[in-house]
mmCIF file of C-alpha atoms and ligand atoms in Angstrom:
data_model
loop_
_atom_site.group_PDB
_atom_site.id
_atom_site.type_symbol
_atom_site.label_atom_id
_atom_site.label_comp_id
_atom_site.label_asym_id
_atom_site.label_seq_id
_atom_site.Cartn_x
_atom_site.Cartn_y
_atom_site.Cartn_z
ATOM 1 C CA MET A 2 5.521 7.593 2.434
ATOM 2 C CA VAL A 3 8.176 8.014 5.421
ATOM 3 C CA GLU A 4 11.480 9.042 4.053
ATOM 4 C CA ALA A 5 13.917 6.630 6.086
ATOM 5 C CA ASN A 6 16.692 4.497 4.321
ATOM 6 C CA TYR A 7 14.005 3.826 1.905
ATOM 7 C CA ASP A 8 10.949 5.397 1.099
ATOM 8 C CA TRP A 9 8.733 3.302 3.265
ATOM 9 C CA THR A 10 5.438 3.477 1.427
ATOM 10 C CA PHE A 11 1.995 2.685 3.392
ATOM 11 C CA VAL A 12 -1.574 1.658 2.042
ATOM 12 C CA ARG A 13 -4.320 2.098 4.065
ATOM 13 C CA ILE A 14 -7.880 0.658 3.443
ATOM 14 C CA GLU A 15 -10.937 2.347 4.549
ATOM 15 C CA THR A 16 -14.264 0.871 4.944
ATOM 16 C CA ASP A 17 -17.896 2.000 5.436
ATOM 17 C CA THR A 18 -18.034 0.072 8.864
ATOM 18 C CA GLY A 19 -15.212 2.039 10.144
ATOM 19 C CA LEU A 20 -12.645 -0.718 10.193
ATOM 20 C CA THR A 21 -9.043 -0.268 8.389
ATOM 21 C CA GLY A 22 -6.071 -1.943 7.515
ATOM 22 C CA LEU A 23 -2.593 -1.176 6.799
ATOM 23 C CA GLY A 24 0.044 -2.424 4.244
ATOM 24 C CA GLU A 25 3.421 -1.539 3.416
ATOM 25 C CA CYS A 26 4.991 -1.596 -0.058
ATOM 26 C CA PHE A 27 8.837 -1.737 -1.168
ATOM 27 C CA PHE A 28 9.754 1.624 -2.808
ATOM 28 C CA ALA A 29 9.454 2.063 -6.459
ATOM 29 C CA PRO A 30 9.757 4.934 -8.903
ATOM 30 C CA GLY A 31 6.352 6.120 -8.952
ATOM 31 C CA LEU A 32 4.967 3.883 -6.741
ATOM 32 C CA THR A 33 1.993 6.042 -4.989
ATOM 33 C CA ALA A 34 0.808 6.909 -8.543
ATOM 34 C CA MET A 35 0.477 3.278 -9.528
ATOM 35 C CA ILE A 36 -1.464 2.609 -6.046
ATOM 36 C CA ARG A 37 -3.789 5.792 -6.517
ATOM 37 C CA ASP A 38 -4.774 4.546 -10.036
ATOM 38 C CA LEU A 39 -5.497 0.911 -9.000
ATOM 39 C CA ARG A 40 -7.351 1.980 -6.089
ATOM 40 C CA ASN A 41 -10.164 1.925 -8.273
ATOM 41 C CA VAL A 42 -10.359 -1.720 -8.604
ATOM 42 C CA LEU A 43 -11.161 -1.971 -4.540
ATOM 43 C CA ILE A 44 -13.196 0.750 -4.213
ATOM 44 C CA GLY A 45 -16.837 -0.643 -3.579
ATOM 45 C CA GLN A 46 -15.778 -4.200 -3.137
ATOM 46 C CA ASP A 47 -15.823 -6.693 -0.487
ATOM 47 C CA PRO A 48 -12.703 -6.783 1.431
ATOM 48 C CA ARG A 49 -12.960 -10.273 2.790
ATOM 49 C CA HIS A 50 -12.385 -11.898 -0.608
ATOM 50 C CA VAL A 51 -8.406 -10.989 -0.314
ATOM 51 C CA ASP A 52 -7.473 -13.514 -2.915
ATOM 52 C CA ARG A 53 -10.023 -12.754 -5.811
ATOM 53 C CA LEU A 54 -9.217 -9.102 -5.096
ATOM 54 C CA VAL A 55 -5.490 -9.381 -5.656
ATOM 55 C CA ARG A 56 -6.251 -11.434 -8.599
ATOM 56 C CA LYS A 57 -8.488 -8.272 -9.736
ATOM 57 C CA LEU A 58 -5.620 -6.036 -9.224
ATOM 58 C CA GLN A 59 -3.152 -8.523 -11.139
ATOM 59 C CA ARG A 60 -5.736 -8.442 -13.873
ATOM 60 C CA ALA A 61 -6.385 -4.546 -13.904
ATOM 61 C CA ALA A 62 -2.477 -4.580 -14.980
ATOM 62 C CA SER A 63 -2.432 -7.193 -17.180
ATOM 63 C CA GLY A 64 -2.831 -4.621 -20.111
ATOM 64 C CA ALA A 65 0.366 -3.041 -18.667
ATOM 65 C CA GLY A 66 2.260 -6.609 -19.328
ATOM 66 C CA SER A 67 2.824 -6.798 -15.635
ATOM 67 C CA VAL A 68 3.100 -10.604 -15.200
ATOM 68 C CA SER A 69 6.075 -9.559 -12.764
ATOM 69 C CA GLY A 70 7.519 -6.085 -12.311
ATOM 70 C CA ILE A 71 7.078 -3.304 -9.792
ATOM 71 C CA VAL A 72 3.162 -3.050 -10.454
ATOM 72 C CA TYR A 73 3.381 -5.633 -7.606
ATOM 73 C CA ASN A 74 5.224 -3.730 -5.417
ATOM 74 C CA ALA A 75 1.792 -1.707 -5.240
ATOM 75 C CA ILE A 76 -0.263 -4.988 -5.236
ATOM 76 C CA THR A 77 1.716 -6.546 -2.427
ATOM 77 C CA GLY A 78 0.956 -3.705 0.117
ATOM 78 C CA MET A 79 -2.689 -3.596 -0.851
ATOM 79 C CA GLU A 80 -2.963 -7.175 0.075
ATOM 80 C CA GLY A 81 -1.421 -6.800 3.417
ATOM 81 C CA ALA A 82 -3.700 -4.231 4.050
ATOM 82 C CA LEU A 83 -6.517 -6.223 3.149
ATOM 83 C CA LEU A 84 -5.161 -8.984 5.340
ATOM 84 C CA ASP A 85 -4.957 -6.597 8.163
ATOM 85 C CA LEU A 86 -8.385 -5.658 7.712
ATOM 86 C CA VAL A 87 -9.883 -8.973 7.339
ATOM 87 C CA GLY A 88 -8.083 -9.649 10.495
ATOM 88 C CA ARG A 89 -9.577 -7.053 12.521
ATOM 89 C CA ALA A 90 -13.067 -7.702 11.178
ATOM 90 C CA CYS A 91 -12.935 -11.559 12.331
ATOM 91 C CA GLY A 92 -11.372 -10.822 15.505
ATOM 92 C CA VAL A 93 -8.135 -13.022 14.604
ATOM 93 C CA PRO A 94 -4.471 -12.257 13.824
ATOM 94 C CA ILE A 95 -3.208 -12.266 10.371
ATOM 95 C CA TRP A 96 -0.944 -15.158 11.323
ATOM 96 C CA GLN A 97 -4.427 -17.209 11.926
ATOM 97 C CA LEU A 98 -5.455 -16.310 8.300
ATOM 98 C CA LEU A 99 -2.432 -18.212 7.016
ATOM 99 C CA GLY A 100 -3.050 -21.275 8.706
ATOM 100 C CA GLY A 101 -1.379 -20.850 12.239
ATOM 101 C CA LYS A 102 1.385 -20.683 14.217
ATOM 102 C CA PHE A 103 4.864 -22.832 14.362
ATOM 103 C CA ARG A 104 6.494 -20.526 16.433
ATOM 104 C CA ASP A 105 5.648 -17.659 18.766
ATOM 105 C CA GLU A 106 9.255 -15.762 17.990
ATOM 106 C CA VAL A 107 10.563 -14.777 14.641
ATOM 107 C CA ARG A 108 14.466 -15.231 14.352
ATOM 108 C CA ILE A 109 15.811 -11.783 12.851
ATOM 109 C CA TYR A 110 19.224 -11.475 11.273
ATOM 110 C CA ALA A 111 20.831 -7.695 11.202
ATOM 111 C CA ASP A 112 21.808 -6.564 7.721
ATOM 112 C CA CYS A 113 25.053 -5.127 8.708
ATOM 113 C CA HIS A 114 26.166 -3.411 5.165
ATOM 114 C CA ALA A 115 29.667 -3.024 5.680
ATOM 115 C CA GLY A 116 32.042 -1.187 8.493
ATOM 116 C CA VAL A 117 29.505 1.570 8.217
ATOM 117 C CA GLY A 118 26.041 1.037 7.465
ATOM 118 C CA LEU A 119 24.257 3.955 7.568
ATOM 119 C CA GLU A 120 22.633 5.198 4.201
ATOM 120 C CA SER A 121 19.393 6.539 2.461
ATOM 121 C CA VAL A 122 18.485 6.175 -0.755
ATOM 122 C CA GLY A 123 15.526 7.465 -3.088
ATOM 123 C CA PRO A 124 13.557 5.318 -5.639
ATOM 124 C CA SER A 125 16.300 5.213 -7.930
ATOM 125 C CA LEU A 126 18.886 4.415 -5.372
ATOM 126 C CA GLU A 127 20.024 7.750 -5.647
ATOM 127 C CA HIS A 128 22.096 8.601 -2.333
ATOM 128 C CA ARG A 129 20.038 11.472 -0.038
ATOM 129 C CA GLU A 130 20.636 13.180 3.102
ATOM 130 C CA PRO A 131 17.246 13.662 4.749
ATOM 131 C CA ALA A 132 17.390 15.610 8.089
ATOM 132 C CA TRP A 133 17.133 12.689 10.692
ATOM 133 C CA PHE A 134 20.193 11.386 8.174
ATOM 134 C CA GLN A 135 22.551 14.343 8.505
ATOM 135 C CA ALA A 136 21.950 14.336 12.283
ATOM 136 C CA VAL A 137 23.221 10.841 12.903
ATOM 137 C CA ARG A 138 26.072 10.759 10.561
ATOM 138 C CA ALA A 139 28.130 13.007 12.792
ATOM 139 C CA GLY A 140 31.245 11.453 13.952
ATOM 140 C CA LEU A 141 30.384 8.622 11.348
ATOM 141 C CA THR A 142 33.096 8.466 8.566
ATOM 142 C CA GLU A 143 33.050 6.196 5.483
ATOM 143 C CA GLU A 144 37.021 5.715 5.048
ATOM 144 C CA HIS A 145 36.480 2.333 7.289
ATOM 145 C CA LEU A 146 34.073 1.151 5.221
ATOM 146 C CA HIS A 147 35.879 -1.736 3.227
ATOM 147 C CA GLU A 148 38.565 -2.571 6.441
ATOM 148 C CA PRO A 149 38.078 -6.108 7.496
ATOM 149 C CA GLU A 150 38.565 -4.766 11.359
ATOM 150 C CA ALA A 151 35.840 -1.863 10.829
ATOM 151 C CA SER A 152 33.242 -5.169 9.326
ATOM 152 C CA ALA A 153 34.495 -7.036 12.862
ATOM 153 C CA ARG A 154 33.376 -4.131 15.086
ATOM 154 C CA ARG A 155 29.858 -3.843 13.505
ATOM 155 C CA ALA A 156 29.309 -7.604 13.923
ATOM 156 C CA ARG A 157 30.402 -7.254 17.350
ATOM 157 C CA GLN A 158 28.100 -4.524 17.954
ATOM 158 C CA ALA A 159 24.888 -6.142 16.010
ATOM 159 C CA VAL A 160 25.523 -9.139 18.397
ATOM 160 C CA GLU A 161 25.622 -6.980 21.613
ATOM 161 C CA ASN A 162 22.407 -5.700 20.512
ATOM 162 C CA GLY A 163 20.965 -9.440 20.875
ATOM 163 C CA PHE A 164 21.353 -10.697 17.080
ATOM 164 C CA ASP A 165 22.618 -14.023 16.484
ATOM 165 C CA ALA A 166 22.295 -13.807 12.547
ATOM 166 C CA LEU A 167 24.331 -11.428 10.534
ATOM 167 C CA LYS A 168 24.417 -10.371 6.985
ATOM 168 C CA PHE A 169 27.394 -8.172 5.023
ATOM 169 C CA ASP A 170 27.602 -7.144 1.773
ATOM 170 C CA LEU A 171 30.662 -8.646 -0.293
ATOM 171 C CA ASP A 172 30.679 -6.595 -3.361
ATOM 172 C CA LEU A 173 31.646 -3.345 -1.952
ATOM 173 C CA ASP A 174 35.461 -4.078 -2.205
ATOM 174 C CA VAL A 175 35.527 -4.048 -6.010
ATOM 175 C CA GLU A 176 34.712 -0.853 -7.703
ATOM 176 C CA SER A 177 31.295 -0.671 -9.026
ATOM 177 C CA GLN A 178 31.003 -2.201 -12.610
ATOM 178 C CA GLU A 179 28.047 -0.185 -14.082
ATOM 179 C CA GLY A 180 25.963 -3.746 -14.901
ATOM 180 C CA GLN A 181 29.670 -4.923 -16.746
ATOM 181 C CA LEU A 182 31.233 -8.254 -15.548
ATOM 182 C CA ARG A 183 34.980 -8.547 -15.621
ATOM 183 C CA ALA A 184 37.201 -11.259 -13.724
ATOM 184 C CA LEU A 185 38.390 -10.308 -10.392
ATOM 185 C CA THR A 186 42.013 -10.557 -9.338
ATOM 186 C CA THR A 187 43.490 -12.904 -6.605
ATOM 187 C CA ASP A 188 43.907 -10.048 -4.495
ATOM 188 C CA GLU A 189 40.305 -8.897 -4.657
ATOM 189 C CA ILE A 190 38.937 -12.317 -3.604
ATOM 190 C CA GLN A 191 41.499 -12.435 -0.928
ATOM 191 C CA LEU A 192 40.403 -9.141 0.590
ATOM 192 C CA MET A 193 36.772 -10.518 0.468
ATOM 193 C CA ALA A 194 38.006 -13.424 2.263
ATOM 194 C CA ALA A 195 39.864 -11.534 5.036
ATOM 195 C CA ARG A 196 36.877 -9.375 5.745
ATOM 196 C CA MET A 197 34.732 -12.456 6.379
ATOM 197 C CA ALA A 198 37.521 -14.170 8.633
ATOM 198 C CA ALA A 199 37.762 -10.737 10.696
ATOM 199 C CA ILE A 200 34.044 -11.102 10.985
ATOM 200 C CA ARG A 201 34.130 -14.590 12.151
ATOM 201 C CA ALA A 202 36.865 -14.225 14.613
ATOM 202 C CA ALA A 203 34.875 -11.114 15.802
ATOM 203 C CA VAL A 204 31.674 -13.299 16.397
ATOM 204 C CA GLY A 205 32.762 -16.805 16.772
ATOM 205 C CA PRO A 206 31.213 -19.747 15.220
ATOM 206 C CA GLY A 207 28.033 -19.678 17.252
ATOM 207 C CA VAL A 208 26.692 -16.596 14.958
ATOM 208 C CA ASP A 209 25.502 -17.108 11.417
ATOM 209 C CA VAL A 210 26.720 -14.937 8.850
ATOM 210 C CA ALA A 211 25.697 -15.018 5.384
ATOM 211 C CA LEU A 212 27.223 -12.613 2.618
ATOM 212 C CA ASP A 213 25.660 -10.611 -0.016
ATOM 213 C CA CYS A 214 27.180 -10.200 -3.869
ATOM 214 C CA HIS A 215 23.983 -8.306 -5.465
ATOM 215 C CA TRP A 216 24.250 -10.212 -8.633
ATOM 216 C CA ARG A 217 27.457 -8.378 -9.436
ATOM 217 C CA TYR A 218 30.109 -11.495 -10.647
ATOM 218 C CA PRO A 219 30.203 -13.744 -13.402
ATOM 219 C CA LEU A 220 30.064 -17.387 -12.749
ATOM 220 C CA ALA A 221 34.352 -18.218 -12.553
ATOM 221 C CA ASP A 222 34.673 -15.283 -9.920
ATOM 222 C CA VAL A 223 31.814 -16.848 -7.860
ATOM 223 C CA ILE A 224 33.504 -20.245 -7.937
ATOM 224 C CA ARG A 225 36.301 -18.739 -6.783
ATOM 225 C CA ILE A 226 34.961 -16.408 -4.076
ATOM 226 C CA ALA A 227 32.723 -19.296 -2.565
ATOM 227 C CA ALA A 228 35.941 -21.498 -2.457
ATOM 228 C CA ALA A 229 37.858 -18.902 -0.621
ATOM 229 C CA LEU A 230 34.832 -18.691 1.731
ATOM 230 C CA GLU A 231 34.420 -22.193 2.467
ATOM 231 C CA PRO A 232 36.427 -22.521 5.406
ATOM 232 C CA TYR A 233 34.028 -19.844 7.389
ATOM 233 C CA GLY A 234 31.042 -21.825 7.417
ATOM 234 C CA ILE A 235 28.983 -19.054 6.052
ATOM 235 C CA PHE A 236 25.088 -19.246 6.696
ATOM 236 C CA TRP A 237 24.694 -18.116 2.830
ATOM 237 C CA LEU A 238 26.064 -16.741 -0.342
ATOM 238 C CA GLU A 239 23.401 -14.773 -1.592
ATOM 239 C CA ASP A 240 22.892 -13.313 -5.278
ATOM 240 C CA PRO A 241 26.196 -14.313 -6.497
ATOM 241 C CA VAL A 242 25.251 -14.531 -10.143
ATOM 242 C CA PRO A 243 23.370 -12.094 -12.297
ATOM 243 C CA PRO A 244 19.561 -13.196 -11.829
ATOM 244 C CA PHE A 245 18.386 -14.033 -15.029
ATOM 245 C CA ASN A 246 19.731 -17.470 -15.530
ATOM 246 C CA PRO A 247 18.829 -20.396 -13.156
ATOM 247 C CA ARG A 248 21.326 -22.726 -14.726
ATOM 248 C CA SER A 249 24.155 -20.779 -13.116
ATOM 249 C CA PHE A 250 23.115 -21.405 -9.654
ATOM 250 C CA LEU A 251 23.075 -25.169 -10.815
ATOM 251 C CA THR A 252 26.413 -25.081 -11.986
ATOM 252 C CA LEU A 253 27.712 -23.016 -8.735
ATOM 253 C CA ARG A 254 25.895 -25.545 -6.604
ATOM 254 C CA GLU A 255 27.604 -28.260 -8.143
ATOM 255 C CA SER A 256 30.960 -26.585 -7.324
ATOM 256 C CA THR A 257 30.876 -25.400 -3.935
ATOM 257 C CA ARG A 258 29.859 -26.786 -0.399
ATOM 258 C CA VAL A 259 28.640 -22.747 0.420
ATOM 259 C CA PRO A 260 24.763 -22.719 0.372
ATOM 260 C CA LEU A 261 23.209 -20.424 -1.896
ATOM 261 C CA CYS A 262 20.480 -17.989 -1.436
ATOM 262 C CA THR A 263 18.073 -15.845 -4.035
ATOM 263 C CA GLY A 264 14.736 -14.341 -4.385
ATOM 264 C CA GLU A 265 14.445 -10.544 -3.259
ATOM 265 C CA ASN A 266 13.439 -9.608 -6.729
ATOM 266 C CA LEU A 267 11.536 -12.567 -7.790
ATOM 267 C CA PHE A 268 7.595 -12.241 -8.070
ATOM 268 C CA THR A 269 4.558 -14.760 -7.902
ATOM 269 C CA ARG A 270 4.982 -18.119 -7.271
ATOM 270 C CA HIS A 271 5.852 -18.406 -10.979
ATOM 271 C CA GLY A 272 8.904 -16.446 -10.354
ATOM 272 C CA PHE A 273 10.072 -19.045 -7.981
ATOM 273 C CA ARG A 274 9.112 -22.105 -9.609
ATOM 274 C CA GLU A 275 11.853 -23.209 -11.724
ATOM 275 C CA LEU A 276 14.322 -22.662 -8.867
ATOM 276 C CA ILE A 277 12.541 -24.607 -6.409
ATOM 277 C CA GLU A 278 12.164 -27.450 -8.885
ATOM 278 C CA THR A 279 15.743 -27.456 -9.787
ATOM 279 C CA GLN A 280 16.730 -27.103 -6.060
ATOM 280 C CA ALA A 281 18.963 -24.520 -7.854
ATOM 281 C CA VAL A 282 19.553 -22.674 -4.369
ATOM 282 C CA HIS A 283 19.300 -23.521 -0.653
ATOM 283 C CA PHE A 284 17.366 -20.497 0.632
ATOM 284 C CA LEU A 285 14.597 -18.922 -1.085
ATOM 285 C CA SER A 286 14.451 -14.858 -0.147
ATOM 286 C CA PRO A 287 11.350 -13.794 -1.219
ATOM 287 C CA ASP A 288 10.329 -10.035 -0.379
ATOM 288 C CA LEU A 289 6.971 -10.098 1.074
ATOM 289 C CA GLN A 290 6.291 -6.346 0.489
ATOM 290 C CA LYS A 291 7.122 -6.859 -3.050
ATOM 291 C CA MET A 292 6.576 -10.215 -4.266
ATOM 292 C CA GLY A 293 2.939 -10.717 -4.398
ATOM 293 C CA GLY A 294 1.344 -10.919 -0.936
ATOM 294 C CA LEU A 295 1.552 -12.960 2.436
ATOM 295 C CA LEU A 296 -0.924 -15.579 0.490
ATOM 296 C CA GLU A 297 1.388 -15.807 -2.239
ATOM 297 C CA GLY A 298 4.651 -15.957 0.127
ATOM 298 C CA ARG A 299 2.480 -19.157 1.723
ATOM 299 C CA ARG A 300 2.313 -20.525 -1.734
ATOM 300 C CA VAL A 301 6.007 -20.183 -2.177
ATOM 301 C CA ALA A 302 7.119 -21.605 1.066
ATOM 302 C CA ASP A 303 4.905 -24.534 0.744
ATOM 303 C CA HIS A 304 6.243 -25.457 -3.227
ATOM 304 C CA ALA A 305 9.713 -24.806 -1.254
ATOM 305 C CA GLU A 306 9.189 -27.015 1.538
ATOM 306 C CA MET A 307 8.358 -30.226 -0.860
ATOM 307 C CA TYR A 308 11.880 -29.643 -2.306
ATOM 308 C CA ASP A 309 13.417 -29.594 1.303
ATOM 309 C CA LEU A 310 14.244 -26.185 0.842
ATOM 310 C CA LEU A 311 14.315 -22.617 3.604
ATOM 311 C CA ILE A 312 12.697 -19.801 3.275
ATOM 312 C CA ALA A 313 14.539 -16.939 4.588
ATOM 313 C CA PRO A 314 12.726 -13.703 3.463
ATOM 314 C CA HIS A 315 14.446 -10.616 2.451
ATOM 315 C CA CYS A 316 12.982 -7.016 4.336
ATOM 316 C CA ILE A 317 14.174 -4.198 3.639
ATOM 317 C CA ALA A 318 11.124 -2.456 5.445
ATOM 318 C CA GLY A 319 9.785 -0.311 8.339
ATOM 319 C CA PRO A 320 8.491 -1.891 11.095
ATOM 320 C CA ILE A 321 4.859 -2.470 9.790
ATOM 321 C CA GLY A 322 5.808 -4.636 6.583
ATOM 322 C CA LEU A 323 8.608 -6.388 8.938
ATOM 323 C CA LEU A 324 5.747 -7.131 11.376
ATOM 324 C CA ALA A 325 3.393 -8.504 8.003
ATOM 325 C CA SER A 326 6.347 -10.703 7.251
ATOM 326 C CA CYS A 327 6.620 -11.983 10.863
ATOM 327 C CA HIS A 328 2.922 -13.189 10.844
ATOM 328 C CA LEU A 329 4.284 -14.933 7.185
ATOM 329 C CA CYS A 330 7.563 -16.417 9.089
ATOM 330 C CA CYS A 331 5.735 -17.838 12.007
ATOM 331 C CA ALA A 332 3.237 -19.686 10.025
ATOM 332 C CA ILE A 333 5.631 -21.544 7.599
ATOM 333 C CA PRO A 334 7.167 -24.850 8.684
ATOM 334 C CA ASN A 335 10.218 -24.253 6.563
ATOM 335 C CA PHE A 336 11.128 -20.503 7.795
ATOM 336 C CA ALA A 337 14.938 -19.925 8.486
ATOM 337 C CA VAL A 338 15.269 -16.327 9.390
ATOM 338 C CA LEU A 339 13.852 -12.782 8.715
ATOM 339 C CA GLU A 340 16.032 -9.740 7.616
ATOM 340 C CA PHE A 341 15.754 -6.453 9.466
ATOM 341 C CA HIS A 342 17.429 -3.440 7.668
ATOM 342 C CA GLY A 343 17.000 -0.473 9.706
ATOM 343 C CA GLN A 344 19.805 -0.943 12.373
ATOM 344 C CA ASP A 345 20.910 2.895 11.500
ATOM 345 C CA VAL A 346 17.405 4.685 11.284
ATOM 346 C CA PRO A 347 17.184 6.145 14.632
ATOM 347 C CA PHE A 348 13.263 6.353 14.401
ATOM 348 C CA TRP A 349 12.729 2.531 13.287
ATOM 349 C CA ASP A 350 10.715 1.575 16.391
ATOM 350 C CA GLU A 351 8.893 4.802 16.961
ATOM 351 C CA ILE A 352 6.277 4.958 13.795
ATOM 352 C CA LEU A 353 4.384 1.968 15.465
ATOM 353 C CA THR A 354 2.148 1.367 18.536
ATOM 354 C CA GLY A 355 0.775 -1.224 20.238
ATOM 355 C CA LEU A 356 3.656 -3.220 20.889
ATOM 356 C CA PRO A 357 6.433 -3.246 23.057
ATOM 357 C CA ARG A 358 9.315 -1.402 22.296
ATOM 358 C CA PRO A 359 12.182 -2.331 20.354
ATOM 359 C CA LEU A 360 10.177 -4.542 18.605
ATOM 360 C CA ILE A 361 12.887 -6.997 17.870
ATOM 361 C CA GLN A 362 14.390 -7.836 21.297
ATOM 362 C CA GLY A 363 16.901 -10.334 21.546
ATOM 363 C CA GLY A 364 17.094 -10.875 17.778
ATOM 364 C CA ARG A 365 13.735 -12.034 18.086
ATOM 365 C CA VAL A 366 10.052 -10.404 17.015
ATOM 366 C CA ARG A 367 7.185 -12.038 19.382
ATOM 367 C CA VAL A 368 4.335 -12.022 16.795
ATOM 368 C CA PRO A 369 1.090 -10.370 18.556
ATOM 369 C CA ASP A 370 -1.909 -12.140 19.041
ATOM 370 C CA THR A 371 -4.145 -9.242 18.659
ATOM 371 C CA PRO A 372 -6.450 -8.985 15.529
ATOM 372 C CA GLY A 373 -4.849 -8.124 12.132
ATOM 373 C CA LEU A 374 -1.092 -6.752 11.684
ATOM 374 C CA GLY A 375 -1.271 -6.447 15.699
ATOM 375 C CA ALA A 376 -0.151 -2.960 15.564
ATOM 376 C CA GLU A 377 -0.709 0.737 14.227
ATOM 377 C CA LEU A 378 0.993 3.765 12.237
ATOM 378 C CA ASN A 379 1.918 6.274 15.043
ATOM 379 C CA GLU A 380 0.784 8.893 12.476
ATOM 380 C CA PRO A 381 2.002 12.175 14.198
ATOM 381 C CA VAL A 382 5.703 10.539 14.187
ATOM 382 C CA ALA A 383 5.287 9.074 10.896
ATOM 383 C CA ARG A 384 4.024 12.294 9.557
ATOM 384 C CA GLY A 385 6.951 13.600 11.222
ATOM 385 C CA TYR A 386 9.312 11.918 8.531
ATOM 386 C CA GLY A 387 6.862 12.435 5.594
ATOM 387 C CA LYS A 388 8.600 12.484 2.196
ATOM 388 C CA PRO A 389 8.258 16.307 0.965
ATOM 389 C CA GLY A 390 6.341 16.173 -1.939
ATOM 390 C CA GLU A 391 4.287 12.973 -1.212
ATOM 391 C CA GLY A 392 0.659 13.451 0.306
ATOM 392 C CA TRP A 393 -0.414 11.364 3.470
ATOM 393 C CA PHE A 394 -2.764 8.529 2.403
ATOM 394 C CA THR A 395 -5.853 10.354 0.580
ATOM 395 C CA GLU A 396 -4.874 14.369 1.725
HETATM 396 MG MG1 MG B 6 20.415 -9.182 -1.043
#
């Protein structure tokens, strides 16, 4: 586990032939203990039968009631490691195992957060300050977090770094509601629109800008927010309403011309089914380090394609997870754009070897043609950022 902006959690699977596979999991409380408990399901098995092994893992967790939830964070990283291993064994890249490529490069969008982007949080979203964080924080101040001009500046920086698609968090302007819903004031909605206006003025019409609400607002507010944002041609409005009720998306969809997106907290194809079949949103954002695996991601993408929907995967991973996501993103016909959440992590690129650096160039990742994932973990560097108290694989 690497203590970065989040806990980047890696799974390595070793075989008696000497081949290994590497995967990355989305963070969760108790994640490494879950992985260690689940490994008994895989020990002694033939790793080539990936789908069957994933179902064995799923079955092993069934007594714990897991038709969804964070046990899939563990299973998903294990599936990624199996696919890396099988690709290496067969001498083909993971994208080949997923059906082949529609494109050689994957378009990446930069998550920008707000006027200031630097953050590091633990498995329960608690703020923390690892040594690297303290080093890069020098000179940064949170005081401009909410100012439209600070967001505009950050947008310009991302575009200068080659990105032509960005995302900002819209829900920072309003004090935290701790799970409560309340009606926003007109001033608060105008502040959101002013921040988007500043961003659009800074980057022009050629850059796509998505906005994220993190499930924070009741339907009435979101209808007003969407109306205020309509003039700015936004890419999508993400997780505008609480996540539990797909009908809210249907009502919202009928009320606005702003495209909608959700999916980062959904698990397996079953979690996406109703949203897809009702066309409740326009973009789906499965998290491919969490939702059940790259094969399951392929199934969701195929299902969505039948309903004319696009896939814009959520990704807050380190480079191992982002690269695994790229293998799926190049292999599906209805791919839109993939998230990158590491602009402020100074060592983001350093823990990977075997590919050109930086991995993201001109806002794109060129997907490798070499076997498996196509890259290795730079273990000495990664260990240097290892999370205190966590072991290093089986050590
Ligand atoms: Mg989001």
